[in-house]
Amino acid sequence: MTLAPALVDVGSALEEATGAGRYLLVFALAMIPAIEPFIVIPVAIGLGFDPVATGGAAFAGSVTAVGLIVVAHERLTDWWARRRGGDELDSSDRYGRARRVWKRYGIVGLSLAGPILAGIHLTALLAVVVGEDARLTAGWLTVGLAAWTVVLVGGSTVGLSLLGLP
């Protein structure tokens, strides 16, 4: 999917929604990997949605998606360890290389740069696969999402006002 059809589809879906359903739709669209807050926030603000409510709904949707990824990975890993009787992945050369990269850049760098470079969902998946502590991973991913949400809401609001749009 290219960017233009995604913007049109998101825009038309948001235009059709009314009342609180508009912000529930922002919440749901922020959870979808192809759309994420990077598309839904500027489009919603461009359509005249309240920037703070839009940012809050998009942030909540993104954090929900990240939380689901973290919890699902944790449960799957625990199930796999019980089934296999241990962690066989530690002996792999690929796993060792991934661990070395992780130790070099860490969760903080990944959480702040990952959402814009690879998308929120892929960043969360990478973080839980390579990360050690699920709570720490979820916490830093939430901080990164909060930072990008503020940047997106502020940038969209200022950019649209400079263009003379709502």
PDB file of C-alpha atoms in Angstrom:
ATOM      1  CA  MET A   1       0.000   0.000   0.000  1.00  0.00           C
ATOM      2  CA  THR A   2       1.371   3.408  -0.905  1.00  0.00           C
ATOM      3  CA  LEU A   3       0.999   6.450   1.269  1.00  0.00           C
ATOM      4  CA  ALA A   4      -1.590   8.339  -0.816  1.00  0.00           C
ATOM      5  CA  PRO A   5      -4.306   5.633  -0.738  1.00  0.00           C
ATOM      6  CA  ALA A   6      -3.658   5.094   2.968  1.00  0.00           C
ATOM      7  CA  LEU A   7      -4.209   8.791   3.639  1.00  0.00           C
ATOM      8  CA  VAL A   8      -7.391   8.849   1.570  1.00  0.00           C
ATOM      9  CA  ASP A   9      -8.765   5.701   3.211  1.00  0.00           C
ATOM     10  CA  VAL A  10      -7.968   6.941   6.721  1.00  0.00           C
ATOM     11  CA  GLY A  11      -9.349  10.380   5.924  1.00  0.00           C
ATOM     12  CA  SER A  12     -12.607   9.101   4.493  1.00  0.00           C
ATOM     13  CA  ALA A  13     -13.100   6.691   7.390  1.00  0.00           C
ATOM     14  CA  LEU A  14     -12.498   9.472   9.925  1.00  0.00           C
ATOM     15  CA  GLU A  15     -14.812  11.881   8.070  1.00  0.00           C
ATOM     16  CA  GLU A  16     -17.670   9.406   8.246  1.00  0.00           C
ATOM     17  CA  ALA A  17     -17.332   8.927  12.016  1.00  0.00           C
ATOM     18  CA  THR A  18     -19.233  11.170  14.419  1.00  0.00           C
ATOM     19  CA  GLY A  19     -18.958  12.139  18.083  1.00  0.00           C
ATOM     20  CA  ALA A  20     -16.866   9.977  20.361  1.00  0.00           C
ATOM     21  CA  GLY A  21     -16.749   7.340  17.630  1.00  0.00           C
ATOM     22  CA  ARG A  22     -14.223   9.548  15.840  1.00  0.00           C
ATOM     23  CA  TYR A  23     -11.716   9.170  18.650  1.00  0.00           C
ATOM     24  CA  LEU A  24     -12.455   5.467  19.052  1.00  0.00           C
ATOM     25  CA  LEU A  25     -11.619   5.138  15.371  1.00  0.00           C
ATOM     26  CA  VAL A  26      -8.357   7.057  15.930  1.00  0.00           C
ATOM     27  CA  PHE A  27      -7.607   4.608  18.772  1.00  0.00           C
ATOM     28  CA  ALA A  28      -8.290   1.601  16.536  1.00  0.00           C
ATOM     29  CA  LEU A  29      -6.419   2.959  13.516  1.00  0.00           C
ATOM     30  CA  ALA A  30      -3.347   3.694  15.653  1.00  0.00           C
ATOM     31  CA  MET A  31      -3.194  -0.023  16.453  1.00  0.00           C
ATOM     32  CA  ILE A  32      -2.974  -1.059  12.781  1.00  0.00           C
ATOM     33  CA  PRO A  33       0.634  -1.591  11.615  1.00  0.00           C
ATOM     34  CA  ALA A  34       0.228   0.002   8.171  1.00  0.00           C
ATOM     35  CA  ILE A  35      -1.413   3.141   9.551  1.00  0.00           C
ATOM     36  CA  GLU A  36      -0.051   3.817  13.048  1.00  0.00           C
ATOM     37  CA  PRO A  37      -0.082   7.291  14.623  1.00  0.00           C
ATOM     38  CA  PHE A  38       2.237   8.645  11.919  1.00  0.00           C
ATOM     39  CA  ILE A  39      -0.678   8.702   9.496  1.00  0.00           C
ATOM     40  CA  VAL A  40      -3.764   8.907  11.692  1.00  0.00           C
ATOM     41  CA  ILE A  41      -2.670  11.900  13.820  1.00  0.00           C
ATOM     42  CA  PRO A  42      -1.932  14.351  10.979  1.00  0.00           C
ATOM     43  CA  VAL A  43      -5.015  13.250   9.037  1.00  0.00           C
ATOM     44  CA  ALA A  44      -7.329  13.562  12.054  1.00  0.00           C
ATOM     45  CA  ILE A  45      -5.955  16.958  13.038  1.00  0.00           C
ATOM     46  CA  GLY A  46      -6.217  18.052   9.407  1.00  0.00           C
ATOM     47  CA  LEU A  47      -9.895  17.114   9.483  1.00  0.00           C
ATOM     48  CA  GLY A  48     -10.415  19.377  12.489  1.00  0.00           C
ATOM     49  CA  PHE A  49     -10.285  16.856  15.332  1.00  0.00           C
ATOM     50  CA  ASP A  50      -9.163  18.154  18.721  1.00  0.00           C
ATOM     51  CA  PRO A  51      -5.352  17.732  18.793  1.00  0.00           C
ATOM     52  CA  VAL A  52      -5.147  16.711  22.458  1.00  0.00           C
ATOM     53  CA  ALA A  53      -7.948  14.144  22.201  1.00  0.00           C
ATOM     54  CA  THR A  54      -6.506  12.849  18.926  1.00  0.00           C
ATOM     55  CA  GLY A  55      -3.044  12.488  20.458  1.00  0.00           C
ATOM     56  CA  GLY A  56      -4.466  10.784  23.531  1.00  0.00           C
ATOM     57  CA  ALA A  57      -6.524   8.336  21.509  1.00  0.00           C
ATOM     58  CA  ALA A  58      -3.644   7.522  19.139  1.00  0.00           C
ATOM     59  CA  PHE A  59      -1.217   7.126  22.046  1.00  0.00           C
ATOM     60  CA  ALA A  60      -3.634   4.836  23.876  1.00  0.00           C
ATOM     61  CA  GLY A  61      -4.111   2.713  20.753  1.00  0.00           C
ATOM     62  CA  SER A  62      -0.377   2.425  20.162  1.00  0.00           C
ATOM     63  CA  VAL A  63       0.386   1.578  23.775  1.00  0.00           C
ATOM     64  CA  THR A  64      -2.357  -1.049  23.711  1.00  0.00           C
ATOM     65  CA  ALA A  65      -0.824  -2.655  20.622  1.00  0.00           C
ATOM     66  CA  VAL A  66       2.659  -2.591  22.183  1.00  0.00           C
ATOM     67  CA  GLY A  67       1.296  -4.068  25.411  1.00  0.00           C
ATOM     68  CA  LEU A  68      -0.390  -6.880  23.506  1.00  0.00           C
ATOM     69  CA  ILE A  69       2.858  -7.649  21.671  1.00  0.00           C
ATOM     70  CA  VAL A  70       4.873  -7.695  24.916  1.00  0.00           C
ATOM     71  CA  VAL A  71       2.372  -9.887  26.777  1.00  0.00           C
ATOM     72  CA  ALA A  72       1.943 -12.276  23.839  1.00  0.00           C
ATOM     73  CA  HIS A  73       5.707 -12.677  23.468  1.00  0.00           C
ATOM     74  CA  GLU A  74       6.170 -13.254  27.190  1.00  0.00           C
ATOM     75  CA  ARG A  75       3.483 -15.931  27.291  1.00  0.00           C
ATOM     76  CA  LEU A  76       4.727 -17.590  24.109  1.00  0.00           C
ATOM     77  CA  THR A  77       8.301 -17.639  25.415  1.00  0.00           C
ATOM     78  CA  ASP A  78       7.204 -19.139  28.735  1.00  0.00           C
ATOM     79  CA  TRP A  79       5.146 -21.787  26.938  1.00  0.00           C
ATOM     80  CA  TRP A  80       8.047 -22.635  24.628  1.00  0.00           C
ATOM     81  CA  ALA A  81      10.493 -22.916  27.537  1.00  0.00           C
ATOM     82  CA  ARG A  82       8.127 -25.256  29.409  1.00  0.00           C
ATOM     83  CA  ARG A  83       7.604 -27.352  26.295  1.00  0.00           C
ATOM     84  CA  ARG A  84      11.300 -27.631  25.438  1.00  0.00           C
ATOM     85  CA  GLY A  85      12.578 -27.730  28.984  1.00  0.00           C
ATOM     86  CA  GLY A  86      14.829 -24.690  28.599  1.00  0.00           C
ATOM     87  CA  ASP A  87      15.971 -21.958  26.283  1.00  0.00           C
ATOM     88  CA  GLU A  88      17.662 -23.512  23.270  1.00  0.00           C
ATOM     89  CA  LEU A  89      18.026 -20.173  21.523  1.00  0.00           C
ATOM     90  CA  ASP A  90      21.040 -19.142  23.620  1.00  0.00           C
ATOM     91  CA  SER A  91      23.333 -21.508  21.743  1.00  0.00           C
ATOM     92  CA  SER A  92      22.635 -19.946  18.337  1.00  0.00           C
ATOM     93  CA  ASP A  93      25.244 -17.712  16.674  1.00  0.00           C
ATOM     94  CA  ARG A  94      22.485 -15.476  15.289  1.00  0.00           C
ATOM     95  CA  TYR A  95      21.053 -14.986  18.742  1.00  0.00           C
ATOM     96  CA  GLY A  96      24.497 -14.072  20.054  1.00  0.00           C
ATOM     97  CA  ARG A  97      24.971 -11.435  17.337  1.00  0.00           C
ATOM     98  CA  ALA A  98      21.549  -9.961  18.050  1.00  0.00           C
ATOM     99  CA  ARG A  99      22.410  -9.812  21.750  1.00  0.00           C
ATOM    100  CA  ARG A 100      25.656  -7.928  21.014  1.00  0.00           C
ATOM    101  CA  VAL A 101      23.798  -5.349  18.891  1.00  0.00           C
ATOM    102  CA  TRP A 102      21.197  -4.995  21.600  1.00  0.00           C
ATOM    103  CA  LYS A 103      23.820  -4.399  24.294  1.00  0.00           C
ATOM    104  CA  ARG A 104      25.465  -1.725  22.153  1.00  0.00           C
ATOM    105  CA  TYR A 105      22.391   0.419  21.423  1.00  0.00           C
ATOM    106  CA  GLY A 106      19.955  -0.683  24.107  1.00  0.00           C
ATOM    107  CA  ILE A 107      16.264  -0.305  24.661  1.00  0.00           C
ATOM    108  CA  VAL A 108      16.441   3.469  25.087  1.00  0.00           C
ATOM    109  CA  GLY A 109      17.843   4.091  21.609  1.00  0.00           C
ATOM    110  CA  LEU A 110      15.506   1.571  20.047  1.00  0.00           C
ATOM    111  CA  SER A 111      12.459   3.030  21.796  1.00  0.00           C
ATOM    112  CA  LEU A 112      13.210   6.571  20.696  1.00  0.00           C
ATOM    113  CA  ALA A 113      14.402   5.933  17.139  1.00  0.00           C
ATOM    114  CA  GLY A 114      12.555   2.731  16.259  1.00  0.00           C
ATOM    115  CA  PRO A 115       9.018   4.065  15.822  1.00  0.00           C
ATOM    116  CA  ILE A 116      10.065   6.508  13.102  1.00  0.00           C
ATOM    117  CA  LEU A 117      12.584   4.161  11.468  1.00  0.00           C
ATOM    118  CA  ALA A 118      10.749   0.834  11.494  1.00  0.00           C
ATOM    119  CA  GLY A 119       7.272   1.497  12.840  1.00  0.00           C
ATOM    120  CA  ILE A 120       5.876   0.978  16.295  1.00  0.00           C
ATOM    121  CA  HIS A 121       4.839  -2.638  15.895  1.00  0.00           C
ATOM    122  CA  LEU A 122       8.103  -3.850  14.403  1.00  0.00           C
ATOM    123  CA  THR A 123      10.059  -1.938  17.038  1.00  0.00           C
ATOM    124  CA  ALA A 124       8.009  -3.554  19.797  1.00  0.00           C
ATOM    125  CA  LEU A 125       8.486  -6.997  18.299  1.00  0.00           C
ATOM    126  CA  LEU A 126      12.236  -6.497  17.967  1.00  0.00           C
ATOM    127  CA  ALA A 127      12.475  -5.135  21.510  1.00  0.00           C
ATOM    128  CA  VAL A 128      10.689  -8.084  23.098  1.00  0.00           C
ATOM    129  CA  VAL A 129      12.575 -10.666  21.064  1.00  0.00           C
ATOM    130  CA  VAL A 130      15.990  -9.265  21.941  1.00  0.00           C
ATOM    131  CA  GLY A 131      15.119  -7.606  25.260  1.00  0.00           C
ATOM    132  CA  GLU A 132      15.436  -9.106  28.679  1.00  0.00           C
ATOM    133  CA  ASP A 133      12.842  -7.529  30.966  1.00  0.00           C
ATOM    134  CA  ALA A 134       9.294  -7.202  29.643  1.00  0.00           C
ATOM    135  CA  ARG A 135       8.355  -4.393  32.049  1.00  0.00           C
ATOM    136  CA  LEU A 136      11.443  -2.358  31.199  1.00  0.00           C
ATOM    137  CA  THR A 137      10.830  -2.921  27.493  1.00  0.00           C
ATOM    138  CA  ALA A 138       7.166  -1.904  27.736  1.00  0.00           C
ATOM    139  CA  GLY A 139       8.081   1.138  29.827  1.00  0.00           C
ATOM    140  CA  TRP A 140      10.693   2.457  27.420  1.00  0.00           C
ATOM    141  CA  LEU A 141       8.491   1.770  24.396  1.00  0.00           C
ATOM    142  CA  THR A 142       5.744   3.779  26.105  1.00  0.00           C
ATOM    143  CA  VAL A 143       8.172   6.665  26.671  1.00  0.00           C
ATOM    144  CA  GLY A 144       9.199   6.555  23.004  1.00  0.00           C
ATOM    145  CA  LEU A 145       5.556   6.490  21.891  1.00  0.00           C
ATOM    146  CA  ALA A 146       4.719   9.425  24.155  1.00  0.00           C
ATOM    147  CA  ALA A 147       7.593  11.454  22.734  1.00  0.00           C
ATOM    148  CA  TRP A 148       6.605  10.734  19.120  1.00  0.00           C
ATOM    149  CA  THR A 149       2.935  11.424  19.858  1.00  0.00           C
ATOM    150  CA  VAL A 150       3.803  14.864  21.245  1.00  0.00           C
ATOM    151  CA  VAL A 151       6.025  15.570  18.218  1.00  0.00           C
ATOM    152  CA  LEU A 152       3.320  14.427  15.784  1.00  0.00           C
ATOM    153  CA  VAL A 153       0.521  16.401  17.447  1.00  0.00           C
ATOM    154  CA  GLY A 154       2.662  19.530  17.771  1.00  0.00           C
ATOM    155  CA  GLY A 155       4.079  19.256  14.268  1.00  0.00           C
ATOM    156  CA  SER A 156       0.680  18.578  12.722  1.00  0.00           C
ATOM    157  CA  THR A 157      -0.977  21.454  14.569  1.00  0.00           C
ATOM    158  CA  VAL A 158       1.760  23.955  13.745  1.00  0.00           C
ATOM    159  CA  GLY A 159       2.152  22.750  10.163  1.00  0.00           C
ATOM    160  CA  LEU A 160      -1.551  22.905   9.419  1.00  0.00           C
ATOM    161  CA  SER A 161      -1.905  26.352  11.026  1.00  0.00           C
ATOM    162  CA  LEU A 162       0.995  27.636   8.907  1.00  0.00           C
ATOM    163  CA  LEU A 163      -0.858  26.349   5.843  1.00  0.00           C
ATOM    164  CA  GLY A 164      -4.018  28.120   7.014  1.00  0.00           C
ATOM    165  CA  LEU A 165      -5.917  24.862   7.521  1.00  0.00           C
ATOM    166  CA  PRO A 166      -7.996  23.938  10.605  1.00  0.00           C
TER     167      PRO A 166
END
